[in-house]
């Protein structure tokens, strides 16, 4: 308020004084609204910042600051550290720390890229009109991920966990779910399963989302294109593990994340993904052990770990609609309380604001607050994360 008074003393108009002082008082009021213990837990101890400061932060910096993101990432590293097989543990932790697209070691020149495109087109896995970067995203080097695992979004910019660090929270929740199913079957039926396979398959099932959903200058994430009937991240993640020579049983279980092989139609999808991934990794899927000897099914009998991986990857059932509703709701708040208009909602101004709010609080926790305490509580929390205009 000192600056406001000084401005008045310097001769600014009464209208200017009222405009500036109202903005200052709104900022003070926003941070003094009574909050429930639940709302306070979302805010934590971080100091609210401005929209301008949001725009100055990179998505990686936002993920670095996020308590829920770092908590989820730490959980993934600790859980991967419990993998019993020493080699598998080492390789899994290496990917979580640096999901580098080593697959691109095979595609360092335009000739090799054009050749694999022809093969994929002939197999019906990509359209002839597809550009190379629609199935092989841009990559400066095969030895380093474009962004850290923990800073990537969990999906496309209109879908689940679409914020910096969303991948870590998404995969963290799924690993816990998969281990919950593992323990439930073990305790109820005395079921014998390979816990290592379940952890690795679930923890790495989205390993190439940092490559596919690279953050753009606008603050939005890169568009994902289809590959073999799935989002390209799924097939590329499988191809990466084939290229790195992970055990076939891990890769088959990972392939089942998006659907289960319990009927011929669904199993056909899994077979297509594995076949396309093997093609990209320049391996024979049957010789590698990914398919049965006739290539018509997964290796028989079909292993339980794949079904458990599929059951664990169901966070999207809730998180996809949560994202749809919360993105729209935050857009309303941005226009009402932050001086944005409908055009701004498709610019870096809103994208940076959105990325910061969602990365610090998570879409999921904000949605829970909205359903339990109403829009007033939701707005108050947002204002305690980013100061209103």
Coordinates of C-alpha atoms in Angstrom, one line a residue:
X1 CA 0.0 0.0 0.0
X2 CA 3.0 2.3 0.5
X3 CA 3.5 2.5 -3.3
X4 CA -0.2 3.3 -3.8
X5 CA 0.0 6.3 -1.4
X6 CA 3.3 7.5 -3.0
X7 CA 1.6 7.4 -6.4
X8 CA -1.3 9.5 -5.1
X9 CA 1.2 12.0 -3.6
X10 CA 2.9 12.2 -7.0
X11 CA -0.4 13.4 -8.5
X12 CA -2.1 10.4 -10.0
X13 CA -5.8 10.7 -10.6
X14 CA -8.5 9.5 -8.1
X15 CA -9.6 6.9 -10.6
X16 CA -6.0 5.5 -11.0
X17 CA -5.7 5.5 -7.2
X18 CA -8.9 3.5 -6.8
X19 CA -7.9 1.1 -9.5
X20 CA -4.4 0.4 -8.1
X21 CA -5.5 0.3 -4.5
X22 CA -8.4 -2.1 -5.3
X23 CA -5.9 -4.4 -7.0
X24 CA -3.6 -4.3 -4.0
X25 CA -6.5 -4.9 -1.6
X26 CA -7.8 -7.8 -3.7
X27 CA -4.4 -9.4 -3.5
X28 CA -4.3 -9.0 0.3
X29 CA -7.9 -10.3 0.7
X30 CA -7.2 -13.3 -1.5
X31 CA -4.4 -14.5 0.8
X32 CA -6.5 -13.9 4.0
X33 CA -9.7 -15.8 3.1
X34 CA -10.4 -18.4 5.8
X35 CA -9.4 -21.8 4.5
X36 CA -10.3 -25.3 5.7
X37 CA -7.5 -27.7 6.8
X38 CA -8.0 -29.5 3.5
X39 CA -7.5 -26.3 1.5
X40 CA -4.4 -25.4 3.6
X41 CA -2.9 -28.8 2.9
X42 CA -3.1 -28.0 -0.9
X43 CA -1.5 -24.7 -0.5
X44 CA 1.3 -25.8 1.8
X45 CA 3.8 -23.1 2.8
X46 CA 4.6 -21.8 -0.6
X47 CA 4.2 -18.0 -1.2
X48 CA 1.7 -17.0 -3.8
X49 CA 3.2 -15.6 -7.0
X50 CA 1.9 -13.5 -9.9
X51 CA 0.8 -14.5 -13.3
X52 CA 3.9 -12.7 -14.7
X53 CA 6.0 -14.8 -12.4
X54 CA 4.3 -18.0 -13.6
X55 CA 5.2 -17.0 -17.2
X56 CA 8.9 -16.7 -16.1
X57 CA 8.9 -20.3 -14.7
X58 CA 9.7 -23.2 -17.0
X59 CA 7.5 -26.4 -16.7
X60 CA 10.6 -28.1 -15.2
X61 CA 11.0 -25.4 -12.6
X62 CA 7.3 -25.7 -11.7
X63 CA 7.7 -29.5 -11.2
X64 CA 10.8 -28.9 -9.1
X65 CA 8.7 -26.7 -6.8
X66 CA 5.8 -29.1 -6.5
X67 CA 5.4 -31.0 -3.3
X68 CA 3.0 -33.6 -4.7
X69 CA 5.0 -34.2 -7.8
X70 CA 8.3 -34.7 -5.9
X71 CA 6.6 -36.9 -3.4
X72 CA 5.2 -39.1 -6.2
X73 CA 8.6 -39.2 -8.0
X74 CA 10.4 -40.2 -4.8
X75 CA 7.8 -43.0 -4.3
X76 CA 8.6 -44.3 -7.8
X77 CA 12.3 -44.3 -7.1
X78 CA 11.9 -46.0 -3.8
X79 CA 9.6 -48.6 -5.1
X80 CA 11.9 -49.3 -8.1
X81 CA 14.6 -49.7 -5.5
X82 CA 12.7 -52.7 -4.1
X83 CA 13.0 -54.7 -7.3
X84 CA 14.8 -57.9 -6.4
X85 CA 16.6 -58.6 -9.7
X86 CA 19.7 -56.4 -9.5
X87 CA 20.0 -55.8 -13.3
X88 CA 16.3 -55.0 -13.7
X89 CA 16.4 -52.7 -10.7
X90 CA 19.4 -50.8 -12.1
X91 CA 17.9 -50.4 -15.6
X92 CA 14.5 -49.3 -14.3
X93 CA 16.0 -46.7 -12.1
X94 CA 18.2 -45.5 -14.9
X95 CA 15.1 -44.9 -17.1
X96 CA 13.2 -43.2 -14.3
X97 CA 16.1 -40.8 -13.9
X98 CA 16.7 -40.3 -17.6
X99 CA 14.1 -41.7 -20.0
X100 CA 16.4 -41.2 -23.0
X101 CA 15.1 -42.2 -26.4
X102 CA 17.9 -44.6 -27.0
X103 CA 15.7 -46.2 -29.7
X104 CA 16.9 -43.3 -31.9
X105 CA 20.3 -44.9 -32.0
X106 CA 18.7 -46.9 -34.9
X107 CA 17.5 -43.8 -36.7
X108 CA 20.3 -41.3 -36.9
X109 CA 19.9 -40.6 -40.6
X110 CA 17.0 -39.8 -43.0
X111 CA 17.4 -43.1 -44.9
X112 CA 16.7 -45.2 -41.9
X113 CA 13.8 -43.1 -40.9
X114 CA 12.2 -43.3 -44.3
X115 CA 12.7 -47.1 -44.4
X116 CA 10.9 -47.6 -41.1
X117 CA 8.1 -45.3 -42.2
X118 CA 7.6 -47.5 -45.3
X119 CA 7.5 -50.6 -43.1
X120 CA 5.0 -49.1 -40.7
X121 CA 2.8 -47.9 -43.6
X122 CA 2.9 -51.3 -45.3
X123 CA 1.8 -52.9 -42.1
X124 CA -1.1 -50.4 -41.7
X125 CA 0.4 -48.9 -38.5
X126 CA 0.8 -45.3 -39.7
X127 CA -0.8 -43.4 -42.6
X128 CA 1.2 -42.8 -45.8
X129 CA 0.6 -39.1 -45.3
X130 CA 2.2 -39.1 -41.8
X131 CA 5.3 -37.0 -41.2
X132 CA 8.3 -38.7 -39.7
X133 CA 8.1 -36.8 -36.5
X134 CA 4.5 -38.0 -36.0
X135 CA 5.8 -41.4 -34.9
X136 CA 9.5 -40.5 -34.1
X137 CA 9.3 -37.2 -32.2
X138 CA 12.1 -34.6 -32.4
X139 CA 15.2 -35.6 -30.4
X140 CA 18.5 -33.8 -30.1
X141 CA 20.3 -36.9 -28.7
X142 CA 19.5 -40.5 -27.9
X143 CA 21.4 -40.3 -24.7
X144 CA 19.2 -37.7 -22.8
X145 CA 15.5 -37.2 -22.4
X146 CA 14.1 -33.9 -23.7
X147 CA 12.7 -33.3 -20.3
X148 CA 13.0 -35.1 -16.9
X149 CA 10.5 -37.9 -16.2
X150 CA 9.2 -36.0 -13.2
X151 CA 8.5 -32.8 -15.2
X152 CA 6.4 -34.4 -18.1
X153 CA 2.7 -34.1 -18.4
X154 CA 0.7 -37.4 -17.8
X155 CA -1.1 -37.1 -21.1
X156 CA -2.1 -34.7 -23.9
X157 CA -2.9 -31.1 -23.0
X158 CA -6.7 -31.6 -22.9
X159 CA -6.5 -34.9 -21.0
X160 CA -5.5 -36.5 -17.7
X161 CA -2.6 -35.1 -15.6
X162 CA -1.9 -32.5 -18.2
X163 CA 0.5 -30.4 -16.1
X164 CA 4.2 -30.4 -15.2
X165 CA 4.8 -33.4 -13.1
X166 CA 1.5 -35.1 -14.1
X167 CA 3.4 -38.1 -15.3
X168 CA 4.9 -38.7 -11.9
X169 CA 1.6 -38.4 -10.1
X170 CA -0.2 -40.6 -12.7
X171 CA 2.4 -43.3 -12.6
X172 CA 2.8 -43.2 -8.9
X173 CA -0.9 -43.7 -8.4
X174 CA -0.9 -46.6 -10.9
X175 CA 2.0 -48.4 -9.3
X176 CA 0.2 -48.2 -6.0
X177 CA -2.9 -49.5 -7.6
X178 CA -1.1 -52.4 -9.4
X179 CA 0.6 -53.4 -6.2
X180 CA -2.7 -53.3 -4.4
X181 CA -4.1 -55.8 -6.9
X182 CA -1.0 -57.9 -6.5
X183 CA -1.4 -58.0 -2.8
X184 CA -5.1 -58.6 -3.0
X185 CA -4.7 -61.6 -5.2
X186 CA -1.7 -62.9 -3.1
X187 CA -3.6 -62.6 0.2
X188 CA -7.0 -63.8 -1.1
X189 CA -6.0 -66.6 -3.4
X190 CA -2.3 -67.3 -2.4
X191 CA -1.6 -66.2 -5.9
X192 CA 2.1 -66.5 -7.0
X193 CA 3.1 -63.6 -9.2
X194 CA 6.4 -61.8 -10.1
X195 CA 6.3 -58.6 -8.2
X196 CA 9.3 -57.3 -10.1
X197 CA 7.5 -57.6 -13.4
X198 CA 4.5 -55.8 -12.1
X199 CA 6.6 -52.9 -10.7
X200 CA 8.7 -52.5 -13.9
X201 CA 5.8 -52.9 -16.3
X202 CA 3.7 -50.3 -14.5
X203 CA 6.5 -47.9 -13.6
X204 CA 7.7 -47.8 -17.2
X205 CA 4.5 -48.2 -19.1
X206 CA 4.6 -44.4 -20.0
X207 CA 8.3 -44.0 -20.1
X208 CA 8.3 -42.1 -23.4
X209 CA 5.7 -39.5 -22.5
X210 CA 8.6 -37.0 -21.8
X211 CA 9.7 -37.6 -25.4
X212 CA 6.2 -37.5 -27.0
X213 CA 4.7 -34.7 -24.9
X214 CA 7.6 -32.3 -24.9
X215 CA 6.7 -28.8 -23.6
X216 CA 6.4 -26.1 -26.2
X217 CA 7.2 -22.4 -26.1
X218 CA 3.5 -21.6 -25.5
X219 CA 3.4 -23.7 -22.3
X220 CA 1.3 -26.4 -24.0
X221 CA 2.6 -29.9 -24.6
X222 CA 3.4 -31.4 -28.0
X223 CA 0.5 -33.1 -29.9
X224 CA 0.6 -36.9 -29.8
X225 CA -0.1 -38.9 -33.0
X226 CA -1.5 -42.4 -33.3
X227 CA 0.7 -45.4 -34.0
X228 CA -0.6 -48.9 -34.5
X229 CA -4.0 -47.9 -33.1
X230 CA -2.7 -46.4 -29.9
X231 CA -1.1 -43.1 -28.8
X232 CA 2.4 -43.2 -30.1
X233 CA 3.9 -43.1 -26.5
X234 CA 2.6 -46.6 -25.8
X235 CA 4.3 -48.3 -28.8
X236 CA 7.5 -46.2 -28.4
X237 CA 7.8 -47.1 -24.8
X238 CA 7.6 -50.8 -25.7
X239 CA 10.1 -50.3 -28.6
X240 CA 12.5 -48.7 -26.1
X241 CA 12.5 -51.7 -23.8
X242 CA 12.9 -54.1 -26.7
X243 CA 15.8 -52.0 -27.9
X244 CA 17.3 -52.1 -24.4
X245 CA 16.8 -55.9 -24.2
X246 CA 14.5 -55.9 -21.2
X247 CA 13.0 -59.4 -20.4
X248 CA 10.1 -60.3 -22.7
X249 CA 7.8 -61.0 -19.8
X250 CA 8.2 -57.4 -18.7
X251 CA 7.5 -56.0 -22.1
X252 CA 4.4 -58.2 -22.7
X253 CA 3.0 -57.2 -19.3
X254 CA 3.7 -53.5 -20.1
X255 CA 1.9 -53.9 -23.5
X256 CA -1.2 -55.0 -21.6
X257 CA -1.4 -51.7 -19.7
X258 CA -3.9 -50.2 -22.3
X259 CA -6.0 -53.3 -22.6
X260 CA -6.2 -57.0 -21.5
X261 CA -5.7 -60.1 -23.6
X262 CA -8.8 -61.8 -22.2
X263 CA -10.6 -62.0 -25.6
X264 CA -9.4 -62.1 -29.2
X265 CA -10.4 -58.6 -30.1
X266 CA -8.5 -57.0 -27.2
X267 CA -5.6 -59.3 -27.6
X268 CA -5.3 -58.4 -31.3
X269 CA -4.6 -54.8 -30.2
X270 CA -1.8 -55.9 -27.8
X271 CA -0.3 -58.1 -30.6
X272 CA -0.3 -55.1 -33.0
X273 CA 1.4 -52.9 -30.4
X274 CA 4.1 -55.5 -29.8
X275 CA 4.6 -56.1 -33.5
X276 CA 4.9 -52.4 -34.3
X277 CA 7.3 -51.9 -31.4
X278 CA 9.4 -54.8 -32.5
X279 CA 9.5 -53.4 -36.0
X280 CA 10.7 -50.1 -34.6
X281 CA 13.3 -51.9 -32.5
X282 CA 14.3 -54.0 -35.5
X283 CA 13.7 -57.3 -33.7
X284 CA 11.5 -60.3 -34.5
X285 CA 8.6 -60.4 -32.0
X286 CA 8.4 -64.2 -32.0
X287 CA 12.1 -64.8 -31.6
X288 CA 12.3 -62.1 -28.9
X289 CA 9.5 -64.0 -27.0
X290 CA 6.8 -61.4 -27.3
X291 CA 4.4 -63.6 -29.2
X292 CA 3.5 -67.2 -29.4
X293 CA 5.3 -69.3 -32.1
X294 CA 2.4 -68.8 -34.6
X295 CA 2.3 -65.0 -33.9
X296 CA -1.5 -65.2 -33.3
X297 CA -1.5 -64.8 -29.5
X298 CA 0.7 -63.7 -26.6
X299 CA 2.9 -66.4 -25.2
X300 CA 0.8 -69.2 -23.7
X301 CA -0.5 -69.5 -21.1
X302 CA -1.2 -65.8 -20.8
X303 CA 0.6 -64.5 -17.7
X304 CA -1.3 -62.9 -14.8
X305 CA 1.2 -60.0 -14.5
X306 CA -0.2 -58.5 -17.7
X307 CA -3.7 -58.4 -16.4
X308 CA -2.5 -56.8 -13.1
X309 CA -0.7 -54.2 -15.1
X310 CA -3.9 -53.4 -17.0
X311 CA -5.9 -53.2 -13.8
X312 CA -3.4 -50.8 -12.3
X313 CA -3.5 -48.5 -15.3
X314 CA -7.1 -47.3 -14.6
X315 CA -6.4 -44.0 -13.0
X316 CA -7.7 -42.4 -16.2
X317 CA -11.3 -43.5 -15.4
X318 CA -11.5 -40.7 -12.9
X319 CA -8.6 -38.4 -14.0
X320 CA -9.8 -37.8 -17.6
X321 CA -13.1 -36.3 -16.6
X322 CA -11.5 -34.5 -13.7
X323 CA -9.1 -32.8 -16.1
X324 CA -11.9 -31.9 -18.5
X325 CA -14.0 -30.3 -15.8
X326 CA -11.1 -28.6 -13.9
X327 CA -9.5 -27.1 -17.0
X328 CA -12.9 -25.5 -17.9
X329 CA -13.4 -24.3 -14.3
X330 CA -9.9 -22.8 -14.1
X331 CA -10.6 -21.0 -17.3
X332 CA -13.7 -19.5 -15.7
X333 CA -11.6 -18.4 -12.7
X334 CA -9.0 -16.9 -14.9
X335 CA -11.5 -14.7 -16.7
X336 CA -13.4 -13.7 -13.5
X337 CA -10.4 -13.1 -11.1
X338 CA -7.3 -12.7 -13.3
X339 CA -8.4 -10.3 -16.0
X340 CA -8.2 -12.8 -18.8
X341 CA -10.5 -13.1 -21.8
X342 CA -11.6 -16.1 -23.9
X343 CA -8.7 -15.5 -26.3
X344 CA -6.2 -15.5 -23.5
X345 CA -7.2 -19.1 -22.7
X346 CA -5.3 -20.3 -25.8
X347 CA -2.1 -18.3 -25.1
X348 CA 1.0 -18.6 -22.9
X349 CA -0.6 -16.4 -20.3
X350 CA -3.2 -18.9 -19.4
X351 CA -1.1 -21.9 -20.1
X352 CA 1.6 -20.8 -17.7
X353 CA -1.0 -19.9 -15.0
X354 CA -2.7 -23.2 -15.5
X355 CA 0.5 -25.2 -15.5
X356 CA 1.6 -23.6 -12.2
X357 CA -1.7 -24.0 -10.4
X358 CA -2.1 -27.6 -11.5
X359 CA 1.5 -28.6 -10.8
X360 CA 1.4 -27.2 -7.3
X361 CA -2.0 -28.4 -6.3
X362 CA -2.7 -31.2 -8.9
X363 CA -5.9 -31.3 -10.9
X364 CA -7.0 -34.3 -8.8
X365 CA -6.8 -32.6 -5.4
X366 CA -8.5 -29.4 -6.7
X367 CA -11.3 -31.5 -8.1
X368 CA -11.7 -33.2 -4.8
X369 CA -11.8 -29.8 -3.0
X370 CA -14.4 -28.5 -5.4
X371 CA -16.7 -31.5 -4.9
X372 CA -16.4 -31.4 -1.1
X373 CA -16.3 -27.7 -0.3
X374 CA -17.6 -25.9 -3.4
X375 CA -16.4 -23.2 -5.8
X376 CA -15.7 -20.6 -3.2
X377 CA -13.1 -22.9 -1.6
X378 CA -11.6 -23.7 -5.0
X379 CA -11.3 -20.1 -6.0
X380 CA -9.7 -19.2 -2.6
X381 CA -7.1 -21.9 -3.0
X382 CA -6.2 -20.8 -6.6
X383 CA -5.8 -17.2 -5.3
X384 CA -3.5 -18.4 -2.6
X385 CA -1.3 -20.1 -5.2
X386 CA -1.4 -17.2 -7.8
X387 CA -2.3 -13.7 -6.8
X388 CA -5.3 -12.3 -8.6
X389 CA -5.1 -9.4 -11.0

